[in-house]
PDB file of C-alpha atoms in Angstrom:
ATOM      1  CA  LYS A   1     119.022 124.101 104.083  1.00 37.00           C
ATOM      2  CA  VAL A   2     117.377 121.270 106.021  1.00 40.00           C
ATOM      3  CA  GLY A   3     114.755 120.621 103.377  1.00 42.00           C
ATOM      4  CA  ASN A   4     117.320 120.304 100.603  1.00 45.00           C
ATOM      5  CA  TYR A   5     120.272 118.350 101.938  1.00 56.00           C
ATOM      6  CA  MET A   6     118.831 115.704 104.214  1.00 84.00           C
ATOM      7  CA  THR A   7     117.278 112.486 102.954  1.00 93.00           C
ATOM      8  CA  ILE A   8     114.771 110.520 105.013  1.00 96.00           C
ATOM      9  CA  LYS A   9     115.168 106.772 104.534  1.00 97.00           C
ATOM     10  CA  LEU A  10     112.121 104.610 105.178  1.00 98.00           C
ATOM     11  CA  LEU A  11     112.353 100.827 105.289  1.00 98.00           C
ATOM     12  CA  GLY A  12     109.315  98.646 104.709  1.00 98.00           C
ATOM     13  CA  ILE A  13     109.559  95.013 105.808  1.00 98.00           C
ATOM     14  CA  ALA A  14     106.959  92.507 104.605  1.00 98.00           C
ATOM     15  CA  GLY A  15     106.490  89.280 106.537  1.00 97.00           C
ATOM     16  CA  SER A  16     104.133  87.296 104.328  1.00 95.00           C
ATOM     17  CA  ALA A  17     105.099  83.841 103.095  1.00 93.00           C
ATOM     18  CA  ARG A  18     103.079  84.347  99.907  1.00 92.00           C
ATOM     19  CA  ASN A  19     104.437  85.645  96.622  1.00 89.00           C
ATOM     20  CA  LYS A  20     101.282  87.691  95.981  1.00 91.00           C
ATOM     21  CA  SER A  21     100.336  89.103  99.333  1.00 93.00           C
ATOM     22  CA  GLY A  22      97.717  91.571 100.489  1.00 94.00           C
ATOM     23  CA  SER A  23      99.910  92.753 103.346  1.00 95.00           C
ATOM     24  CA  SER A  24     102.805  93.386 100.943  1.00 96.00           C
ATOM     25  CA  TYR A  25     100.488  95.349  98.642  1.00 96.00           C
ATOM     26  CA  ALA A  26      99.328  97.492 101.567  1.00 97.00           C
ATOM     27  CA  LEU A  27     102.952  98.133 102.507  1.00 98.00           C
ATOM     28  CA  GLU A  28     103.804  99.191  98.961  1.00 98.00           C
ATOM     29  CA  GLN A  29     100.925 101.674  99.067  1.00 98.00           C
ATOM     30  CA  ALA A  30     102.147 103.047 102.390  1.00 98.00           C
ATOM     31  CA  LEU A  31     105.649 103.567 100.996  1.00 98.00           C
ATOM     32  CA  LEU A  32     104.276 105.316  97.912  1.00 98.00           C
ATOM     33  CA  ALA A  33     102.233 107.656 100.102  1.00 98.00           C
ATOM     34  CA  ALA A  34     105.268 108.366 102.277  1.00 97.00           C
ATOM     35  CA  LYS A  35     107.048 109.905  99.291  1.00 97.00           C
ATOM     36  CA  GLU A  36     104.205 112.401  98.833  1.00 96.00           C
ATOM     37  CA  ILE A  37     105.168 114.543 101.825  1.00 94.00           C
ATOM     38  CA  ASP A  38     107.158 117.737 101.310  1.00 92.00           C
ATOM     39  CA  ALA A  39     110.569 116.253 102.158  1.00 92.00           C
ATOM     40  CA  ASP A  40     113.291 114.237 100.447  1.00 94.00           C
ATOM     41  CA  VAL A  41     112.054 110.699 101.184  1.00 96.00           C
ATOM     42  CA  THR A  42     113.522 107.476  99.818  1.00 97.00           C
ATOM     43  CA  THR A  43     111.968 104.075 100.462  1.00 98.00           C
ATOM     44  CA  GLN A  44     113.162 100.485 100.434  1.00 98.00           C
ATOM     45  CA  PHE A  45     110.951  97.388 100.400  1.00 98.00           C
ATOM     46  CA  ILE A  46     112.285  94.114 101.795  1.00 98.00           C
ATOM     47  CA  SER A  47     110.337  90.867 101.874  1.00 97.00           C
ATOM     48  CA  LEU A  48     111.197  88.194 104.424  1.00 97.00           C
ATOM     49  CA  ARG A  49     109.611  85.590 102.152  1.00 96.00           C
ATOM     50  CA  GLY A  50     112.007  82.721 101.501  1.00 95.00           C
ATOM     51  CA  LYS A  51     114.702  84.131 103.760  1.00 96.00           C
ATOM     52  CA  LYS A  52     116.434  81.834 106.228  1.00 96.00           C
ATOM     53  CA  ILE A  53     116.305  83.701 109.524  1.00 97.00           C
ATOM     54  CA  SER A  54     116.788  81.654 112.658  1.00 96.00           C
ATOM     55  CA  MET A  55     115.301  82.772 115.928  1.00 95.00           C
ATOM     56  CA  CYS A  56     117.514  84.136 118.686  1.00 94.00           C
ATOM     57  CA  MET A  57     119.029  81.214 120.643  1.00 93.00           C
ATOM     58  CA  HIS A  58     119.712  83.407 123.692  1.00 92.00           C
ATOM     59  CA  CYS A  59     123.316  82.222 123.654  1.00 93.00           C
ATOM     60  CA  ASP A  60     124.409  85.644 124.984  1.00 92.00           C
ATOM     61  CA  SER A  61     127.421  85.755 122.691  1.00 92.00           C
ATOM     62  CA  CYS A  62     126.433  89.336 121.862  1.00 91.00           C
ATOM     63  CA  VAL A  63     126.401  90.246 125.561  1.00 88.00           C
ATOM     64  CA  LYS A  64     129.747  88.599 126.317  1.00 90.00           C
ATOM     65  CA  HIS A  65     131.571  90.052 123.321  1.00 90.00           C
ATOM     66  CA  LYS A  66     129.546  93.255 122.728  1.00 87.00           C
ATOM     67  CA  SER A  67     129.138  92.101 119.147  1.00 91.00           C
ATOM     68  CA  LEU A  68     126.406  91.663 116.587  1.00 93.00           C
ATOM     69  CA  CYS A  69     124.626  88.320 116.290  1.00 93.00           C
ATOM     70  CA  CYS A  70     126.937  85.352 115.796  1.00 93.00           C
ATOM     71  CA  ILE A  71     124.332  83.387 113.809  1.00 95.00           C
ATOM     72  CA  LYS A  72     125.091  83.776 110.109  1.00 95.00           C
ATOM     73  CA  ASP A  73     122.085  83.559 107.791  1.00 96.00           C
ATOM     74  CA  ASP A  74     119.902  85.914 105.745  1.00 96.00           C
ATOM     75  CA  PHE A  75     119.312  88.167 108.735  1.00 96.00           C
ATOM     76  CA  GLN A  76     122.446  90.181 108.003  1.00 94.00           C
ATOM     77  CA  GLN A  77     121.010  91.313 104.654  1.00 91.00           C
ATOM     78  CA  VAL A  78     118.066  92.933 106.396  1.00 95.00           C
ATOM     79  CA  GLN A  79     120.042  94.161 109.398  1.00 94.00           C
ATOM     80  CA  GLN A  80     122.175  96.544 107.347  1.00 93.00           C
ATOM     81  CA  ALA A  81     119.132  98.226 105.836  1.00 96.00           C
ATOM     82  CA  PHE A  82     117.541  98.338 109.284  1.00 96.00           C
ATOM     83  CA  LEU A  83     120.539 100.147 110.740  1.00 95.00           C
ATOM     84  CA  GLU A  84     120.562 102.735 107.960  1.00 95.00           C
ATOM     85  CA  ALA A  85     116.846 103.603 107.987  1.00 97.00           C
ATOM     86  CA  ASP A  86     115.245 106.572 109.747  1.00 97.00           C
ATOM     87  CA  GLY A  87     111.805 105.007 109.909  1.00 98.00           C
ATOM     88  CA  TYR A  88     110.195 101.598 109.624  1.00 98.00           C
ATOM     89  CA  ILE A  89     106.907 100.180 108.423  1.00 98.00           C
ATOM     90  CA  PHE A  90     106.276  96.531 109.255  1.00 98.00           C
ATOM     91  CA  SER A  91     103.573  94.567 107.455  1.00 98.00           C
ATOM     92  CA  THR A  92     102.300  91.043 108.038  1.00 97.00           C
ATOM     93  CA  PRO A  93      99.280  88.786 107.709  1.00 96.00           C
ATOM     94  CA  VAL A  94      97.742  87.726 111.005  1.00 96.00           C
ATOM     95  CA  TYR A  95      98.941  84.351 112.303  1.00 95.00           C
ATOM     96  CA  ASN A  96      97.156  83.343 115.512  1.00 94.00           C
ATOM     97  CA  MET A  97      96.735  87.021 116.435  1.00 96.00           C
ATOM     98  CA  THR A  98     100.473  87.695 115.933  1.00 97.00           C
ATOM     99  CA  PRO A  99     102.928  88.398 113.089  1.00 98.00           C
ATOM    100  CA  THR A 100     104.331  85.542 111.014  1.00 97.00           C
ATOM    101  CA  PRO A 101     106.996  83.234 112.499  1.00 97.00           C
ATOM    102  CA  VAL A 102     109.754  84.687 110.300  1.00 97.00           C
ATOM    103  CA  PHE A 103     108.868  88.171 111.523  1.00 97.00           C
ATOM    104  CA  HIS A 104     109.136  87.008 115.125  1.00 97.00           C
ATOM    105  CA  ALA A 105     112.542  85.514 114.319  1.00 97.00           C
ATOM    106  CA  PHE A 106     113.710  88.738 112.693  1.00 97.00           C
ATOM    107  CA  MET A 107     112.602  90.885 115.625  1.00 97.00           C
ATOM    108  CA  SER A 108     114.310  88.575 118.123  1.00 96.00           C
ATOM    109  CA  ARG A 109     117.644  88.972 116.343  1.00 96.00           C
ATOM    110  CA  ILE A 110     117.772  92.791 116.606  1.00 94.00           C
ATOM    111  CA  ARG A 111     118.776  92.577 120.270  1.00 90.00           C
ATOM    112  CA  PRO A 112     122.609  92.665 119.769  1.00 91.00           C
ATOM    113  CA  THR A 113     122.470  96.085 118.114  1.00 89.00           C
ATOM    114  CA  LEU A 114     121.879  97.580 121.547  1.00 82.00           C
ATOM    115  CA  MET A 115     125.254  96.248 122.716  1.00 82.00           C
ATOM    116  CA  VAL A 116     127.179  97.526 119.703  1.00 87.00           C
ATOM    117  CA  TYR A 117     125.249 100.723 118.954  1.00 87.00           C
ATOM    118  CA  PRO A 118     123.664 101.953 122.205  1.00 85.00           C
ATOM    119  CA  GLY A 119     121.128 104.658 121.523  1.00 85.00           C
ATOM    120  CA  HIS A 120     121.205 104.020 117.765  1.00 89.00           C
ATOM    121  CA  PHE A 121     117.421 103.752 117.421  1.00 92.00           C
ATOM    122  CA  THR A 122     116.386 106.713 119.509  1.00 89.00           C
ATOM    123  CA  GLY A 123     115.016 109.328 117.175  1.00 90.00           C
ATOM    124  CA  LYS A 124     113.692 106.705 114.763  1.00 96.00           C
ATOM    125  CA  VAL A 125     110.010 105.903 114.239  1.00 98.00           C
ATOM    126  CA  GLY A 126     108.054 102.793 113.335  1.00 98.00           C
ATOM    127  CA  GLY A 127     104.516 101.737 112.503  1.00 98.00           C
ATOM    128  CA  GLY A 128     102.668  98.573 111.564  1.00 98.00           C
ATOM    129  CA  ILE A 129     100.246  97.186 108.998  1.00 98.00           C
ATOM    130  CA  CYS A 130      98.480  93.849 109.187  1.00 97.00           C
ATOM    131  CA  VAL A 131      95.840  91.928 107.245  1.00 96.00           C
ATOM    132  CA  GLY A 132      93.387  89.572 108.891  1.00 95.00           C
ATOM    133  CA  GLY A 133      90.968  87.192 107.208  1.00 92.00           C
ATOM    134  CA  GLY A 134      88.162  88.184 109.551  1.00 89.00           C
ATOM    135  CA  ARG A 135      86.911  91.559 110.658  1.00 88.00           C
ATOM    136  CA  ASN A 136      88.073  90.875 114.215  1.00 89.00           C
ATOM    137  CA  SER A 137      90.707  88.181 113.815  1.00 92.00           C
ATOM    138  CA  GLY A 138      93.598  89.533 115.822  1.00 94.00           C
ATOM    139  CA  GLN A 139      94.617  92.631 113.891  1.00 96.00           C
ATOM    140  CA  GLU A 140      95.126  94.872 116.910  1.00 96.00           C
ATOM    141  CA  MET A 141      96.939  92.137 118.836  1.00 97.00           C
ATOM    142  CA  THR A 142      99.276  91.720 115.860  1.00 97.00           C
ATOM    143  CA  LEU A 143      99.925  95.452 115.722  1.00 98.00           C
ATOM    144  CA  LEU A 144     100.627  95.362 119.456  1.00 97.00           C
ATOM    145  CA  SER A 145     103.481  92.919 118.788  1.00 97.00           C
ATOM    146  CA  PHE A 146     105.057  95.518 116.512  1.00 98.00           C
ATOM    147  CA  GLN A 147     104.469  98.293 119.038  1.00 97.00           C
ATOM    148  CA  ASN A 148     106.116  96.257 121.797  1.00 97.00           C
ATOM    149  CA  PHE A 149     109.121  95.670 119.553  1.00 97.00           C
ATOM    150  CA  PHE A 150     109.489  99.390 118.867  1.00 97.00           C
ATOM    151  CA  TYR A 151     109.173 100.210 122.564  1.00 95.00           C
ATOM    152  CA  SER A 152     111.885  97.661 123.375  1.00 94.00           C
ATOM    153  CA  TYR A 153     114.424  99.383 121.124  1.00 92.00           C
ATOM    154  CA  GLU A 154     113.676 103.048 121.849  1.00 92.00           C
ATOM    155  CA  ILE A 155     111.890 103.447 118.512  1.00 96.00           C
ATOM    156  CA  LEU A 156     108.935 105.822 118.615  1.00 96.00           C
ATOM    157  CA  SER A 157     105.771 103.833 117.853  1.00 96.00           C
ATOM    158  CA  CYS A 158     103.410 105.758 115.628  1.00 94.00           C
ATOM    159  CA  GLY A 159      99.917 105.267 114.237  1.00 93.00           C
ATOM    160  CA  GLY A 160      98.402 106.870 111.182  1.00 91.00           C
ATOM    161  CA  SER A 161      95.502 109.101 112.210  1.00 88.00           C
ATOM    162  CA  LEU A 162      92.520 109.014 114.536  1.00 88.00           C
ATOM    163  CA  HIS A 163      91.178 106.213 112.326  1.00 89.00           C
ATOM    164  CA  GLU A 164      94.174 103.911 112.901  1.00 91.00           C
ATOM    165  CA  PRO A 165      95.868 104.921 116.178  1.00 93.00           C
ATOM    166  CA  ALA A 166      97.558 101.527 116.578  1.00 94.00           C
ATOM    167  CA  GLY A 167      98.468 101.080 112.919  1.00 96.00           C
ATOM    168  CA  ALA A 168      96.682 100.031 109.741  1.00 96.00           C
ATOM    169  CA  ALA A 169      94.429  96.979 110.091  1.00 95.00           C
ATOM    170  CA  LEU A 170      92.973  95.480 106.920  1.00 95.00           C
ATOM    171  CA  TYR A 171      90.149  92.974 106.522  1.00 93.00           C
ATOM    172  CA  SER A 172      90.555  90.646 103.540  1.00 92.00           C
ATOM    173  CA  VAL A 173      87.276  88.751 104.033  1.00 89.00           C
ATOM    174  CA  ASP A 174      89.628  85.759 103.841  1.00 81.00           C
ATOM    175  CA  GLY A 175      90.204  86.671 100.214  1.00 78.00           C
ATOM    176  CA  SER A 176      93.985  86.965 100.419  1.00 81.00           C
ATOM    177  CA  PHE A 177      95.497  89.462  97.961  1.00 90.00           C
ATOM    178  CA  ASP A 178      92.291  90.491  96.185  1.00 91.00           C
ATOM    179  CA  GLY A 179      90.427  90.788  99.454  1.00 89.00           C
ATOM    180  CA  ALA A 180      93.008  93.085 100.988  1.00 91.00           C
ATOM    181  CA  LYS A 181      93.331  95.148  97.810  1.00 91.00           C
ATOM    182  CA  ASN A 182      89.577  95.659  97.754  1.00 92.00           C
ATOM    183  CA  ASP A 183      89.504  96.896 101.336  1.00 92.00           C
ATOM    184  CA  ILE A 184      89.550 100.531 100.236  1.00 94.00           C
ATOM    185  CA  GLN A 185      89.335 101.927 103.754  1.00 94.00           C
ATOM    186  CA  GLY A 186      92.149  99.628 104.861  1.00 94.00           C
ATOM    187  CA  ILE A 187      94.402 100.689 101.997  1.00 96.00           C
ATOM    188  CA  GLU A 188      93.718 104.337 102.776  1.00 96.00           C
ATOM    189  CA  SER A 189      94.656 103.704 106.394  1.00 96.00           C
ATOM    190  CA  ALA A 190      97.953 102.189 105.204  1.00 97.00           C
ATOM    191  CA  ARG A 191      98.587 105.287 103.088  1.00 97.00           C
ATOM    192  CA  ARG A 192      97.872 107.593 106.022  1.00 97.00           C
ATOM    193  CA  LEU A 193     100.264 105.532 108.131  1.00 98.00           C
ATOM    194  CA  GLY A 194     102.980 105.832 105.482  1.00 98.00           C
ATOM    195  CA  LYS A 195     102.663 109.616 105.427  1.00 97.00           C
ATOM    196  CA  ARG A 196     102.647 109.864 109.217  1.00 97.00           C
ATOM    197  CA  ILE A 197     105.795 107.746 109.535  1.00 98.00           C
ATOM    198  CA  ALA A 198     107.561 109.869 106.911  1.00 97.00           C
ATOM    199  CA  GLN A 199     106.457 113.126 108.551  1.00 96.00           C
ATOM    200  CA  THR A 200     107.543 112.010 112.006  1.00 97.00           C
ATOM    201  CA  ALA A 201     110.870 110.632 110.763  1.00 97.00           C
ATOM    202  CA  ALA A 202     111.586 113.960 109.059  1.00 96.00           C
ATOM    203  CA  ILE A 203     110.755 115.985 112.171  1.00 94.00           C
ATOM    204  CA  LEU A 204     112.916 113.751 114.372  1.00 93.00           C
ATOM    205  CA  LYS A 205     115.904 113.689 112.021  1.00 93.00           C
ATOM    206  CA  TYR A 206     115.804 117.375 111.131  1.00 92.00           C
ATOM    207  CA  GLY A 207     115.386 118.342 114.789  1.00 91.00           C
ATOM    208  CA  ARG A 208     118.203 116.144 116.021  1.00 86.00           C
ATOM    209  CA  THR A 209     120.550 117.338 113.292  1.00 87.00           C
ATOM    210  CA  PHE A 210     119.747 120.968 114.060  1.00 88.00           C
ATOM    211  CA  LEU A 211     120.569 120.415 117.739  1.00 88.00           C
ATOM    212  CA  GLU A 212     123.806 118.587 116.933  1.00 85.00           C
ATOM    213  CA  ASP A 213     124.839 121.302 114.476  1.00 88.00           C
ATOM    214  CA  SER A 214     124.207 123.786 117.281  1.00 91.00           C
ATOM    215  CA  GLY A 215     126.600 121.888 119.528  1.00 90.00           C
ATOM    216  CA  LYS A 216     123.891 120.449 121.753  1.00 87.00           C
ATOM    217  CA  VAL A 217     124.024 116.788 122.817  1.00 79.00           C
ATOM    218  CA  ILE A 218     120.669 115.715 124.171  1.00 76.00           C
ATOM    219  CA  TYR A 219     121.168 111.952 124.290  1.00 72.00           C
ATOM    220  CA  HIS A 220     123.878 110.254 126.334  1.00 69.00           C
ATOM    221  CA  THR A 221     124.771 106.551 126.282  1.00 65.00           C
ATOM    222  CA  LYS A 222     127.354 106.613 129.060  1.00 66.00           C
ATOM    223  CA  GLY A 223     126.258 104.203 131.785  1.00 68.00           C
ATOM    224  CA  TRP A 224     123.472 102.994 129.480  1.00 64.00           C
ATOM    225  CA  TRP A 225     123.577  99.442 130.900  1.00 61.00           C
ATOM    226  CA  ASP A 226     123.977 100.500 134.539  1.00 60.00           C
TER     227      ASP A 226
END
């Protein structure tokens, strides 16, 4: 029953400003690999390239009104897909040992969902991919930014395998798209990450649904802000 009727939705978000991006290619490979597991997996790819997403202004309108973000821009397009997904794969080039500015802006704007949908992200899983121009040019620090985001929103942070415990880190030899594509080990690490995210999302969703169908409530949001 579980294997037939439940779909696992994975959302991949690419943060590169380039039209032809190595980090986007790695993400596409991860999403393809995710569909290879023995479960009903659907994937969606969203690029933040060209989107107008302002950073959080910390106006606290969401806190005062228990509402979603009052800033109206392209963020809402991504937010809906983010709310519907069971698992997430973030991908970005390395900018000063961190994700791209637009990715930072996107992550900052997720905050209001906690006021409107407390507990919504528990039981969801996320992982990261990044591409650096040098062998040691901030890849793990960039992945740490993604991990910290997941921790902040009760999303289980997940690596790929023993080879990429923090996420998939590619080395483009500063060759942009071609460099990342030619990093065979890096692409394989992205594929392993994609499968691991899909596997974990399936286990979490199937398990939670089984418990709920059995009349068991294991997560309570009453007094969540106390």
